[in-house]
Amino acid sequence: MQKYTIAVLVNNQSGVLNRVTSMFRRRQFNINSLTVSETESEKFSRITVTYEAEPEMNHQIVTQLYKLPDVIKVKELNKDDSVNCELMLIKVKNDPAARDDIRTAAEAFKAETVDYTRESVIMRITGDSRRIDAFITLMQDFEILEICRTGVVSLERGSTTIAQLDD
Amino acid sequence: MLLSGADIIVRTLIEQGVEVVFGYPGGQIIDVYDSLYRCQDEIRHVLTAHEQGAVHAADGYARATGGVGTVIATSGPGATNLVTGIAAAFLDSVPLVAVTGNVPSDQLGTDSFQEIDITGITLPITKHNFIAGSVETLADTIREAFRLAKSGRPGPVLIDVPKDIQVAQAEFTPGEPVPAAEKQSRADVTEAVETIAQCNRPFVYFGGGVIASGAEQAVTELAEKIDAPIGCSLMGVSGVATEHPRFLGMQGMHGHYASSIAMHHADCIIACGVRFNDRATGDTGRFAQGAKVIHIDVDNAEFLKTVKAALCLKGDVGLTLARLTAALKKQERPDWWDEIRKFKAREEEQIDHREGLVPRNIYALLNDYLTASTPVVTDVGQHQMWAAQYLRFEQTRRFISNGGLGAMGFGMGAAIGAALGTGERTVLVTGDGGFGMCLTELATAVSNKVPLVILVINNGVLGMVRQFQTIWYDRHYAGTVLDRQTDFVAVAEAFGAKGARVRSLAELQEAFDTAFAADGPFLIDCAVHRDELVLPMLPPGGSMDDIIVKVED
């Protein structure tokens, strides 16, 4: 199994996300993370999907996606040629005994404190998934109350865009 | 001109060249029916007994004619009754446009009476589907549905039209029938040419994609050039004439012995418009292990899905084959044909020489009544496999069978559609199980005087499943023994058709004489012993080495 990140440029219409995720479900492919948003053009949305698959399965995923009329382009993004990023909010119990350690860890990771009460603290951290995983591991020394991750967003390095991709 | 949405639907169907539309009315499609009433001189509506019959009829119409089949149904149950038929068309890549009514837009999502999320339900079984969003874009949406249905790999498209959009008005400008997307073939054939030139035992294998592409001749031309035998999947049957000297027949689970074995021993398989379904390959790990597979298909997603082909050529099958054949040198392979003759001799040893009303004799007699242009439609089960094995075809699109979904009950509707599409007397070969599922469409056949010869291979059991139980389930005949008291001839008569019960070949001949001269549908209830088996047989998940040609008592 290999990790894949793909960007799918689709028509910005209701139901399209459902068509894309339904294909993954139908073909028994498991999605690790998914992000969707409008793009530089209001006509299109960009869906970023990460998943693990065998190379033949990945061929299936890409070719099956291209069969959906609402899918304009599918771009595989490899780690070296792209910028990958996700954002996490993490809520940790603000135990007086742990306060200093939490603050030190947050500073080391440049995690920003966005909510602070006597009982809990919420930190915001961005970066690639591995960095975020590492921060979670660190926070496991304390009591994690809630985690919310956006999933990966990814852009190819350099001036080329997904819209310029050949069919 | 200013038209209602309902009129726009009907006008656009007419514009797209639709001559016959199958359907069933209901509360949320009533406006479209009003429009059909007013346009009855320009488009024929065929009312079926059940929406499932209507969608199978549209499917049979499309398969037999090569055009797009169309079906109309109301919201809720009307729409859900289409589901099996849409799935049948999807899995066999049949171009179909289904129009469903739905509740007014402001009631969508409120679970109002007969409201159902039919676009959600049909998402995985359509090429695409639409909810009509406005009356202004309705005509173009329908045109796009036709373009999608027939372009590339064909398939069904559904348009769900809320009631308010059927009533609202918009300007309509009639257009031309939309063409299918231009056929393309850009794949590099150099490596394929080298592979074929270097191989010793090539096998040309084709499926439904060849019929969809109109590439039947291209297949035989390639085989001639490289001196190869030809075999096909179930979906390919009738694509090449049964009597063609290179044609070994259907391969696969119940395929012709020589065809399956030749494919198994080939060192190069040129696979055209096929998707290597499990019924065709058996265990893919042991499938034709010594062969390099050259896979030609219009659908990129079929490559490497089940069989890992050495070469994948994406493009229209006909155009790609033409380029391939042109680049190849004429070859002769006498040694390979010596082997093939041995395979055929072994197949001949297996021929069932019993006398009387046994499957082979029944189908042999039917062959005498078929003309080159007679469409033969089947249901699903043993009778279907016997039809694929024993019947003789001269023209393409004359064997109509639901391969992928394998939906029992397909036959009656599809036969009506095929008969109306071709204007030919049509034969339906069915079983007592499959016929029992959708026999209400006898009413449609009678009302429309459809010339149908309905041959019910009646063994009183669900023979195909029973066959599995015989061989692998210690003869535990759970749920497969029908032994119903149904009198099919009386049923036919009750619907206003005619029929005959036959218990001997002589009676069958007499019945065929009457049936092939009848005005409308004629049913023949033909008794077959319940222990008849379809052979050869490949155990599920087995390989051609495990092929079963004989089962001891």
XYZ file of C-alpha atoms in Angstrom:
720
model
C 0.000 0.000 0.000
C 1.181 3.446 -0.866
C -0.027 6.853 0.282
C -1.609 9.029 -2.386
C -2.776 12.631 -2.469
C -4.926 13.700 -5.398
C -6.565 16.982 -6.277
C -9.855 16.734 -8.166
C -11.126 19.792 -9.997
C -14.921 19.526 -10.280
C -17.916 21.585 -11.304
C -19.027 23.720 -8.366
C -22.561 22.329 -8.147
C -24.608 20.662 -5.466
C -24.263 16.909 -5.383
C -20.836 16.731 -6.994
C -18.994 15.940 -3.752
C -21.477 13.119 -3.264
C -20.698 11.731 -6.722
C -16.981 11.759 -6.019
C -17.184 10.181 -2.567
C -19.800 7.710 -3.793
C -17.288 6.424 -6.328
C -14.799 5.761 -3.522
C -17.493 3.951 -1.549
C -18.742 1.955 -4.540
C -15.269 0.713 -5.450
C -14.368 -0.057 -1.833
C -11.625 2.556 -1.539
C -11.042 4.071 1.859
C -10.533 7.837 2.137
C -8.058 9.055 4.777
C -8.797 12.744 4.461
C -10.940 15.000 2.334
C -11.122 18.752 1.863
C -13.369 20.745 -0.442
C -13.592 24.401 -1.333
C -14.336 26.817 -4.123
C -11.336 27.731 -6.275
C -10.040 30.869 -8.012
C -13.084 30.450 -10.254
C -16.553 30.152 -8.753
C -17.362 27.637 -11.489
C -15.064 25.025 -9.972
C -14.438 23.377 -6.648
C -11.269 21.590 -5.677
C -11.423 18.361 -3.724
C -8.218 17.076 -2.133
C -8.320 13.421 -1.168
C -5.683 11.349 0.570
C -5.853 7.571 0.667
C -3.740 4.440 0.759
C -3.886 2.086 -2.196
C -2.005 -0.376 -4.362
C -0.810 1.163 -7.668
C -3.459 -0.731 -9.718
C -6.152 0.466 -7.347
C -4.880 3.993 -7.751
C -5.221 3.621 -11.518
C -8.822 2.522 -10.929
C -9.524 5.515 -8.701
C -8.181 8.065 -11.160
C -9.805 6.524 -14.233
C -13.129 6.000 -12.483
C -13.072 9.645 -11.329
C -12.492 10.784 -14.904
C -15.680 8.959 -15.933
C -17.770 11.336 -13.828
C -18.938 14.131 -16.147
C -18.566 16.699 -13.346
C -14.894 15.882 -12.881
C -12.709 18.237 -14.940
C -9.199 17.240 -13.928
C -7.524 14.816 -11.565
C -3.971 15.521 -10.458
C -1.790 13.211 -8.437
C 0.395 15.259 -6.118
C 3.605 13.706 -4.986
C 5.220 14.911 -1.798
C 8.393 16.323 -3.330
C 6.726 18.436 -5.993
C 3.939 19.873 -3.900
C 3.192 21.914 -0.823
C 0.987 19.994 1.602
C -0.632 21.424 4.643
C -3.355 20.777 7.165
C -4.701 22.581 10.175
C -5.659 21.201 13.559
C -7.449 22.553 16.594
C -6.675 20.598 19.736
C -8.324 21.017 23.127
C -6.324 19.842 26.142
C -7.253 19.779 29.830
C -5.547 22.702 31.523
C -4.321 20.899 34.632
C -2.296 23.352 36.843
C 0.480 20.771 37.186
C 0.783 20.412 33.377
C 0.415 24.054 32.367
C 4.100 24.801 31.893
C 4.797 21.590 29.981
C 1.872 22.231 27.617
C 3.119 25.761 26.964
C 6.681 24.549 26.273
C 5.463 21.897 23.833
C 3.228 24.409 22.066
C 6.112 26.860 21.711
C 8.393 24.164 20.311
C 5.790 23.391 17.629
C 4.764 27.036 17.105
C 1.206 26.067 18.000
C -0.903 29.102 18.729
C -3.130 29.273 21.771
C -6.551 30.407 20.577
C -8.679 29.752 23.661
C -7.551 29.680 27.286
C -9.654 28.921 30.366
C -8.924 27.572 33.804
C -10.118 24.123 32.702
C -8.938 23.860 29.114
C -6.728 25.257 26.394
C -7.264 25.153 22.627
C -4.226 25.324 20.363
C -4.076 25.791 16.603
C -1.314 24.212 14.558
C -0.673 24.008 10.824
C 1.789 22.032 8.789
C 2.185 18.721 7.063
C 0.377 15.736 8.500
C 3.466 14.221 10.078
C 4.127 17.379 12.086
C 0.556 17.378 13.319
C 0.710 13.687 14.201
C 3.874 14.392 16.179
C 2.195 17.192 18.103
C -0.718 14.917 18.978
C 1.715 12.299 20.271
C 3.279 14.930 22.482
C -0.102 16.084 23.768
C -0.980 12.516 24.730
C 1.138 13.089 27.847
C -1.662 15.375 28.933
C -5.396 14.874 28.710
C -6.675 15.514 25.169
C -10.336 16.530 25.257
C -11.074 17.047 21.554
C -9.306 17.122 18.208
C -10.478 18.567 14.909
C -8.319 18.301 11.739
C -9.129 19.830 8.373
C -7.509 17.190 6.228
C -4.775 17.880 3.709
C -4.746 20.708 1.180
C -2.115 20.530 -1.481
C -0.782 22.620 -4.376
C 1.839 21.707 -6.918
C 5.069 23.738 -6.636
C 5.870 26.199 -9.413
C 3.569 28.049 -11.783
C 1.740 25.070 -13.301
C -1.901 24.610 -12.316
C -4.300 21.713 -12.320
C -6.403 23.432 -14.994
C -3.431 23.269 -17.402
C -3.215 19.495 -17.095
C -3.541 17.561 -20.361
C -6.487 15.195 -20.664
C -42.008 29.138 -29.316
C -43.139 29.313 -25.705
C -43.729 25.798 -24.343
C -44.324 24.145 -20.991
C -41.565 22.023 -19.522
C -43.598 18.904 -20.279
C -43.902 19.930 -23.930
C -40.196 20.690 -24.018
C -39.448 17.156 -22.782
C -41.586 15.547 -25.466
C -40.430 17.964 -28.204
C -36.801 17.318 -27.322
C -37.320 13.536 -27.419
C -38.863 13.921 -30.890
C -35.999 16.201 -31.939
C -33.516 13.549 -30.782
C -35.103 11.028 -33.117
C -37.071 9.047 -30.542
C -39.860 7.140 -32.288
C -40.988 4.938 -29.426
C -40.971 5.749 -25.731
C -41.923 3.168 -23.123
C -43.513 4.205 -19.886
C -46.150 4.242 -17.225
C -48.067 7.331 -16.064
C -48.553 8.730 -12.564
C -49.339 11.875 -10.626
C -46.033 13.680 -11.088
C -45.572 12.888 -14.782
C -49.152 13.624 -15.863
C -48.159 16.800 -17.704
C -45.704 14.879 -19.859
C -48.457 12.369 -20.656
C -50.736 15.237 -21.636
C -48.043 16.375 -24.017
C -47.563 12.825 -25.382
C -51.315 12.719 -26.008
C -51.079 15.844 -28.107
C -47.965 14.611 -29.960
C -49.123 11.039 -30.570
C -48.704 11.419 -34.334
C -45.018 12.158 -33.885
C -43.962 9.851 -31.088
C -45.377 6.501 -30.036
C -45.860 5.795 -26.380
C -46.032 2.157 -25.360
C -47.764 1.605 -22.047
C -46.392 -1.387 -20.192
C -47.887 -3.293 -17.273
C -45.102 -2.308 -14.886
C -42.305 0.254 -14.987
C -39.741 -2.559 -14.881
C -41.214 -3.884 -18.123
C -40.933 -0.398 -19.622
C -37.260 0.054 -18.807
C -36.342 -3.457 -19.986
C -38.286 -2.715 -23.193
C -36.316 0.499 -23.726
C -33.152 -1.515 -23.096
C -34.137 -4.266 -25.564
C -35.045 -1.582 -28.096
C -31.594 -0.015 -27.762
C -29.703 -3.311 -27.917
C -31.565 -4.463 -31.020
C -31.421 -1.158 -32.925
C -28.182 0.409 -31.724
C -30.095 3.585 -30.888
C -30.900 5.127 -27.529
C -33.806 3.577 -25.600
C -36.137 5.906 -23.727
C -38.432 5.358 -20.776
C -40.731 7.594 -18.747
C -42.032 6.999 -15.232
C -43.569 8.906 -12.405
C -41.975 9.782 -9.075
C -41.581 7.444 -6.077
C -42.533 3.861 -6.904
C -42.536 4.586 -10.630
C -38.933 5.675 -10.355
C -37.812 2.876 -8.023
C -39.383 0.287 -10.320
C -36.906 1.414 -12.969
C -33.895 0.604 -10.821
C -33.325 -3.037 -11.847
C -33.699 -2.101 -15.499
C -31.314 0.842 -15.263
C -28.763 -1.375 -13.503
C -29.178 -4.025 -16.221
C -28.470 -1.403 -18.877
C -25.558 0.043 -16.910
C -23.718 -3.242 -16.481
C -24.142 -4.101 -20.170
C -23.319 -0.537 -21.373
C -26.664 0.073 -23.076
C -27.545 3.669 -24.060
C -30.731 4.618 -22.264
C -32.417 7.870 -21.267
C -34.890 7.657 -18.374
C -37.133 10.593 -17.529
C -38.850 10.582 -14.153
C -41.298 13.058 -12.711
C -40.890 14.259 -9.187
C -42.787 16.375 -6.665
C -42.580 20.174 -7.053
C -39.147 21.643 -6.264
C -40.290 23.219 -3.001
C -41.391 19.794 -1.726
C -38.135 18.010 -2.600
C -36.480 16.739 0.549
C -39.650 16.835 2.627
C -40.689 13.180 2.197
C -43.902 14.257 0.528
C -46.214 11.722 -1.119
C -44.403 9.582 -3.723
C -41.228 11.599 -3.337
C -38.019 9.630 -3.587
C -34.380 10.598 -4.082
C -34.074 8.790 -7.405
C -30.887 10.594 -8.447
C -29.327 9.418 -5.178
C -30.599 5.884 -5.685
C -29.372 5.651 -9.275
C -26.025 7.379 -8.701
C -23.919 4.209 -8.938
C -25.941 2.664 -11.787
C -26.074 5.554 -14.239
C -23.356 7.183 -16.327
C -24.760 10.411 -14.988
C -28.024 11.800 -13.716
C -29.672 15.183 -13.424
C -32.310 16.944 -11.388
C -33.763 19.469 -13.805
C -33.146 22.811 -12.128
C -35.033 25.172 -14.426
C -37.348 25.037 -17.400
C -34.956 27.257 -19.380
C -32.168 24.661 -19.299
C -34.436 21.599 -19.590
C -34.034 21.008 -23.338
C -30.250 21.267 -23.146
C -30.181 18.924 -20.159
C -32.079 16.295 -22.163
C -29.753 16.809 -25.135
C -26.759 16.377 -22.854
C -28.338 13.180 -21.501
C -28.547 11.772 -25.034
C -24.974 12.802 -25.797
C -23.692 11.125 -22.641
C -25.792 7.987 -23.160
C -24.328 7.270 -26.575
C -20.791 8.665 -26.313
C -17.718 6.587 -25.535
C -18.803 3.596 -23.533
C -22.607 3.881 -23.720
C -24.844 3.696 -20.674
C -28.009 4.897 -18.977
C -28.671 8.521 -17.974
C -31.575 9.646 -15.807
C -33.263 13.044 -15.673
C -35.538 13.764 -12.729
C -37.974 16.587 -13.487
C -39.921 18.184 -10.627
C -43.559 18.893 -11.384
C -43.237 22.708 -11.267
C -40.609 22.568 -14.006
C -42.946 20.496 -16.181
C -45.588 23.211 -15.781
C -43.410 26.328 -16.106
C -42.903 27.784 -19.565
C -39.838 28.700 -21.555
C -38.812 29.489 -25.085
C -37.999 26.350 -27.089
C -35.984 26.214 -30.296
C -35.938 22.785 -31.926
C -32.436 21.476 -32.626
C -30.783 18.551 -34.347
C -30.125 15.132 -32.810
C -26.918 15.526 -30.799
C -24.079 13.411 -32.167
C -22.065 11.084 -29.980
C -18.609 12.362 -29.067
C -16.197 11.779 -31.912
C -14.593 8.333 -31.853
C -10.896 8.446 -31.167
C -7.951 6.112 -31.340
C -4.570 7.575 -30.480
C -2.926 4.687 -28.663
C 0.479 3.636 -29.969
C 0.076 0.203 -31.581
C 3.781 -0.466 -32.254
C 4.340 -2.732 -29.274
C 1.083 -4.590 -29.921
C 2.187 -5.217 -33.505
C 5.509 -6.630 -32.293
C 3.860 -8.801 -29.657
C 1.427 -10.282 -32.166
C 4.127 -10.785 -34.786
C 6.247 -12.727 -32.303
C 3.517 -14.883 -30.809
C 2.601 -18.386 -31.957
C -0.860 -18.930 -30.570
C -2.916 -15.727 -30.809
C -6.561 -15.632 -29.756
C -8.918 -12.804 -30.702
C -11.391 -12.334 -27.879
C -14.254 -9.860 -28.135
C -17.227 -8.681 -26.110
C -20.091 -6.218 -26.088
C -17.737 -3.309 -26.710
C -17.227 -4.538 -30.251
C -20.958 -4.447 -30.907
C -21.250 -1.002 -29.302
C -18.408 0.264 -31.469
C -19.659 -1.417 -34.655
C -16.288 -3.158 -34.879
C -17.540 -6.629 -35.821
C -15.835 -6.619 -39.197
C -12.642 -5.208 -37.738
C -12.493 -8.228 -35.446
C -12.734 -10.771 -38.255
C -10.263 -8.794 -40.381
C -7.666 -8.872 -37.612
C -8.196 -12.602 -37.122
C -7.794 -13.213 -40.867
C -4.588 -11.246 -41.010
C -2.891 -13.013 -38.112
C -4.540 -16.392 -38.706
C -6.139 -16.465 -35.245
C -9.257 -18.120 -33.887
C -12.004 -15.917 -32.478
C -13.964 -16.310 -29.266
C -16.332 -14.033 -27.421
C -17.882 -13.309 -24.054
C -21.630 -13.701 -23.513
C -22.062 -10.044 -24.482
C -20.299 -10.638 -27.779
C -22.633 -13.394 -28.999
C -24.012 -12.577 -32.495
C -21.221 -10.043 -33.103
C -19.511 -12.548 -35.396
C -21.580 -15.070 -37.344
C -21.776 -18.404 -35.528
C -20.731 -20.240 -38.684
C -17.661 -18.091 -39.315
C -14.803 -20.577 -39.823
C -12.585 -18.835 -37.262
C -15.266 -18.525 -34.611
C -15.004 -20.995 -31.723
C -17.950 -19.563 -29.800
C -18.451 -18.141 -26.359
C -15.732 -18.792 -23.800
C -15.993 -18.691 -20.024
C -17.867 -20.413 -17.250
C -20.379 -22.101 -19.570
C -18.589 -21.363 -22.802
C -17.832 -23.616 -25.735
C -15.094 -26.027 -24.798
C -12.818 -25.300 -27.761
C -13.113 -21.564 -27.257
C -12.328 -21.660 -23.541
C -9.444 -24.088 -23.982
C -7.953 -22.254 -26.962
C -7.998 -19.039 -24.947
C -6.439 -20.851 -22.005
C -3.572 -22.136 -24.168
C -3.057 -18.975 -26.196
C 0.219 -17.082 -25.864
C -1.354 -13.797 -26.946
C -4.927 -12.685 -26.300
C -6.135 -9.673 -28.220
C -9.072 -8.633 -26.063
C -11.466 -6.224 -27.750
C -14.234 -4.412 -25.874
C -14.319 -6.821 -22.945
C -14.058 -6.292 -19.209
C -12.781 -9.687 -18.045
C -15.692 -10.372 -15.725
C -15.269 -13.251 -13.252
C -17.647 -15.415 -15.305
C -15.272 -15.055 -18.237
C -11.952 -15.545 -16.441
C -12.554 -17.771 -13.438
C -9.625 -17.354 -11.045
C -7.738 -14.376 -12.513
C -4.512 -15.626 -10.922
C -4.647 -18.760 -13.067
C -6.287 -17.175 -16.117
C -4.419 -17.820 -19.394
C -1.095 -17.714 -17.557
C 1.005 -18.198 -20.663
C -0.621 -15.366 -22.571
C 0.306 -11.769 -23.094
C -2.934 -9.849 -23.045
C -3.429 -6.883 -25.356
C -6.484 -5.082 -24.040
C -8.329 -2.674 -26.334
C -11.167 -0.653 -24.840
C -12.749 2.770 -24.959
C -12.948 2.869 -21.161
C -9.650 3.507 -19.422
C -11.049 2.221 -16.136
C -11.395 -1.313 -17.535
C -7.636 -1.663 -17.833
C -5.915 -3.584 -15.030
C -9.219 -3.851 -13.158
C -9.267 -7.638 -12.990
C -6.770 -8.962 -15.546
C -3.341 -7.336 -15.681
C -2.886 -6.875 -19.408
C 0.602 -6.540 -20.862
C -0.564 -3.756 -23.160
C -3.553 -1.446 -22.812
C -4.765 0.403 -25.881
C -7.348 3.028 -25.070
C -9.655 4.139 -27.819
C -12.575 3.211 -30.000
C -12.285 -0.532 -30.572
C -13.093 -0.399 -34.289
C -10.645 2.402 -35.091
C -7.893 0.870 -32.965
C -8.330 -2.569 -34.540
C -8.217 -1.036 -38.005
C -4.884 0.664 -37.207
C -3.529 -2.501 -35.644
C -4.548 -4.739 -38.544
C -3.131 -2.303 -41.088
C 0.239 -2.346 -39.329
C 0.416 -6.147 -39.138
C 1.842 -8.505 -41.719
C -0.138 -11.459 -42.967
C 0.747 -14.562 -40.994
C -0.111 -18.232 -41.116
C -0.108 -20.578 -38.170
C -0.828 -24.151 -39.248
C 0.548 -25.637 -36.001
C -1.807 -23.561 -33.889
C -4.754 -24.616 -36.031
C -3.755 -28.272 -35.664
C -4.094 -27.796 -31.928
C -7.386 -25.956 -32.307
C -8.767 -28.778 -34.431
C -7.931 -31.131 -31.568
C -9.807 -28.880 -29.137
C -12.779 -28.895 -31.484
C -12.643 -32.660 -31.853
C -12.714 -32.991 -28.069
C -15.689 -30.621 -27.986
C -17.453 -32.801 -30.514
C -16.919 -35.849 -28.344
C -18.924 -34.090 -25.665
C -21.950 -33.483 -27.888
C -25.203 -34.609 -26.359
C -26.656 -37.169 -28.784
C -29.769 -38.067 -26.842
C -33.048 -38.016 -28.691
C -36.275 -36.354 -27.667
C -37.106 -33.127 -25.907
C -33.659 -32.312 -24.530
C -32.096 -28.848 -24.652
C -29.811 -29.392 -27.636
C -32.661 -30.733 -29.799
C -35.033 -27.959 -28.740
C -32.562 -25.247 -29.732
C -31.574 -27.075 -32.921
C -35.206 -27.072 -33.965
C -35.540 -23.396 -33.070
C -32.532 -22.652 -35.293
C -34.564 -23.907 -38.273
C -37.099 -21.149 -37.678
C -34.698 -18.256 -37.136
C -33.947 -15.942 -40.030
C -30.796 -13.843 -40.162
C -32.716 -10.880 -38.818
C -34.701 -12.578 -36.027
C -33.813 -11.107 -32.643
C -33.537 -13.707 -29.903
C -33.972 -12.404 -26.371
C -33.319 -14.452 -23.268
C -34.036 -14.269 -19.592
C -31.386 -15.421 -17.137
C -30.485 -18.962 -16.197
C -29.876 -22.326 -17.838
C -32.039 -21.558 -20.878
C -29.879 -18.442 -21.429
C -26.620 -20.400 -21.491
C -28.096 -23.053 -23.785
C -29.223 -20.259 -26.103
C -25.706 -18.799 -26.148
C -24.254 -22.254 -26.809
C -26.681 -23.723 -29.327
C -28.314 -20.907 -31.283
C -27.008 -19.776 -34.643
C -26.647 -16.098 -35.475
C -25.766 -14.394 -38.717
C -26.302 -10.735 -37.839
C -25.005 -8.605 -35.032
C -27.393 -7.385 -32.284
C -29.607 -10.441 -32.707
C -28.734 -12.077 -29.404
C -30.099 -9.943 -26.579
C -29.295 -11.054 -23.086
C -28.640 -9.441 -19.736
C -25.087 -10.464 -19.011
C -23.708 -8.260 -16.252
C -26.606 -7.852 -13.862
C -28.160 -11.199 -14.754
C -31.651 -10.014 -13.937
C -34.345 -12.664 -14.157
C -37.462 -10.991 -15.538
C -35.471 -9.068 -18.142
C -36.804 -11.104 -21.041
C -40.444 -10.125 -21.540
C -39.838 -6.382 -21.555
C -36.661 -6.617 -23.609
C -38.338 -8.860 -26.192
C -41.163 -6.356 -26.644
C -38.617 -3.575 -27.089
C -36.530 -5.581 -29.550
C -39.590 -6.511 -31.595
C -40.877 -2.929 -31.757
C -37.412 -1.577 -32.535
C -36.663 -3.953 -35.386
C -40.163 -4.624 -36.681
C -39.182 -8.294 -36.678
C -40.925 -11.258 -35.132
C -38.869 -11.806 -32.004
C -38.128 -14.950 -30.053
C -38.006 -14.888 -26.285
C -36.344 -17.911 -24.761
C -37.139 -17.916 -21.073
C -37.532 -20.229 -18.117
C -40.477 -20.859 -15.849
C -38.673 -18.878 -13.122
C -37.714 -15.776 -15.099
C -40.954 -15.718 -17.056
C -42.868 -15.911 -13.791
C -41.212 -12.700 -12.635
C -42.481 -10.394 -15.374
C -45.172 -12.300 -17.234
C -47.582 -9.403 -16.738
C -45.958 -7.860 -19.809
C -47.958 -10.390 -21.836
C -50.644 -7.720 -21.526
C -48.388 -5.205 -23.298
C -47.494 -7.682 -26.028
C -51.154 -8.486 -26.637
C -52.343 -4.856 -26.611
C -49.662 -3.881 -29.105
C -49.957 -7.062 -31.199
C -46.234 -7.648 -30.755
C -45.157 -10.696 -32.767
C -43.403 -12.733 -30.084
C -42.577 -16.397 -29.917
C -42.248 -17.069 -26.199
C -40.468 -20.343 -25.578
C -40.704 -21.244 -21.907
C -38.109 -23.888 -21.054
C -40.155 -25.292 -18.211
C -38.346 -27.610 -15.823
C -40.305 -26.745 -12.689
C -37.140 -25.621 -10.914
C -34.705 -22.724 -10.772
C -32.309 -24.779 -12.820
C -29.108 -22.759 -12.680
C -29.060 -22.401 -8.912
C -30.247 -25.990 -8.601
C -27.315 -27.083 -10.766
C -24.949 -25.513 -8.222
C -26.828 -27.316 -5.455
C -26.516 -30.596 -7.349
C -22.767 -30.308 -7.746
C -21.617 -28.426 -4.652
C -24.423 -28.506 -2.083
C -25.159 -32.231 -1.755
C -28.428 -31.867 -3.666
C -29.959 -29.704 -0.967
C -32.559 -28.114 -3.229
C -33.357 -25.200 -0.950
C -35.787 -22.776 -2.532
C -35.184 -23.954 -6.066
C -38.058 -26.393 -6.496
C -40.994 -24.480 -7.952
C -43.429 -27.278 -8.823
C -46.070 -24.624 -9.271
C -49.510 -25.401 -10.526
C -49.257 -22.537 -13.051
C -50.708 -23.412 -16.437
C -48.681 -21.125 -18.722
C -50.877 -21.785 -21.736
C -53.945 -20.807 -19.732
C -52.058 -17.736 -18.483
C -51.273 -16.731 -22.067
C -54.903 -17.203 -23.024
C -56.094 -15.228 -20.020
C -53.972 -12.310 -21.230
C -55.477 -12.651 -24.717
C -52.521 -14.439 -26.316
C -52.346 -17.959 -27.646
C -50.214 -20.854 -26.570
C -49.431 -24.526 -26.736
C -47.975 -27.085 -24.397
C -45.415 -29.421 -25.941
C -44.104 -32.702 -24.612
C -42.269 -33.988 -27.690
C -40.138 -32.643 -30.522
C -42.977 -33.295 -32.960
C -45.317 -31.190 -30.850
C -42.641 -28.503 -30.591
C -42.316 -28.382 -34.363
C -46.072 -28.064 -34.715
C -46.113 -25.287 -32.135
C -43.270 -23.432 -33.887
C -45.204 -23.660 -37.170
C -48.159 -21.954 -35.522
C -46.115 -19.512 -33.445
C -43.988 -18.243 -36.317
C -47.158 -17.524 -38.313
C -49.165 -15.951 -35.488
C -50.344 -12.335 -35.436
C -49.316 -11.533 -31.903
C -47.563 -13.257 -29.026
C -47.603 -17.040 -28.927
C -46.375 -18.962 -25.901
C -44.888 -22.436 -26.012
C -44.665 -24.261 -22.714
C -41.843 -26.699 -23.373
C -41.147 -29.319 -20.721
C -37.536 -30.104 -19.940
C -36.308 -32.493 -17.282
C -35.191 -30.800 -14.097
C -31.886 -32.670 -13.957
C -30.612 -31.189 -17.211
C -27.307 -29.394 -16.661
C -25.502 -26.633 -18.486
C -22.122 -28.009 -19.495
C -19.267 -27.379 -19.752
C -19.061 -25.706 -16.409
C -16.260 -23.930 -14.666
C -16.437 -24.074 -10.878
C -16.740 -20.535 -9.477
C -13.218 -19.318 -8.792
C -11.717 -22.202 -10.772
C -9.587 -22.033 -13.903
C -9.981 -23.685 -17.306
C -7.945 -26.606 -15.931
C -10.891 -27.390 -13.669
C -13.488 -27.335 -16.438
C -16.298 -29.839 -15.894
C -17.594 -31.431 -19.080
C -19.520 -34.339 -17.606
C -21.309 -34.940 -14.321
C -21.867 -38.536 -13.260
C -25.299 -39.484 -11.911
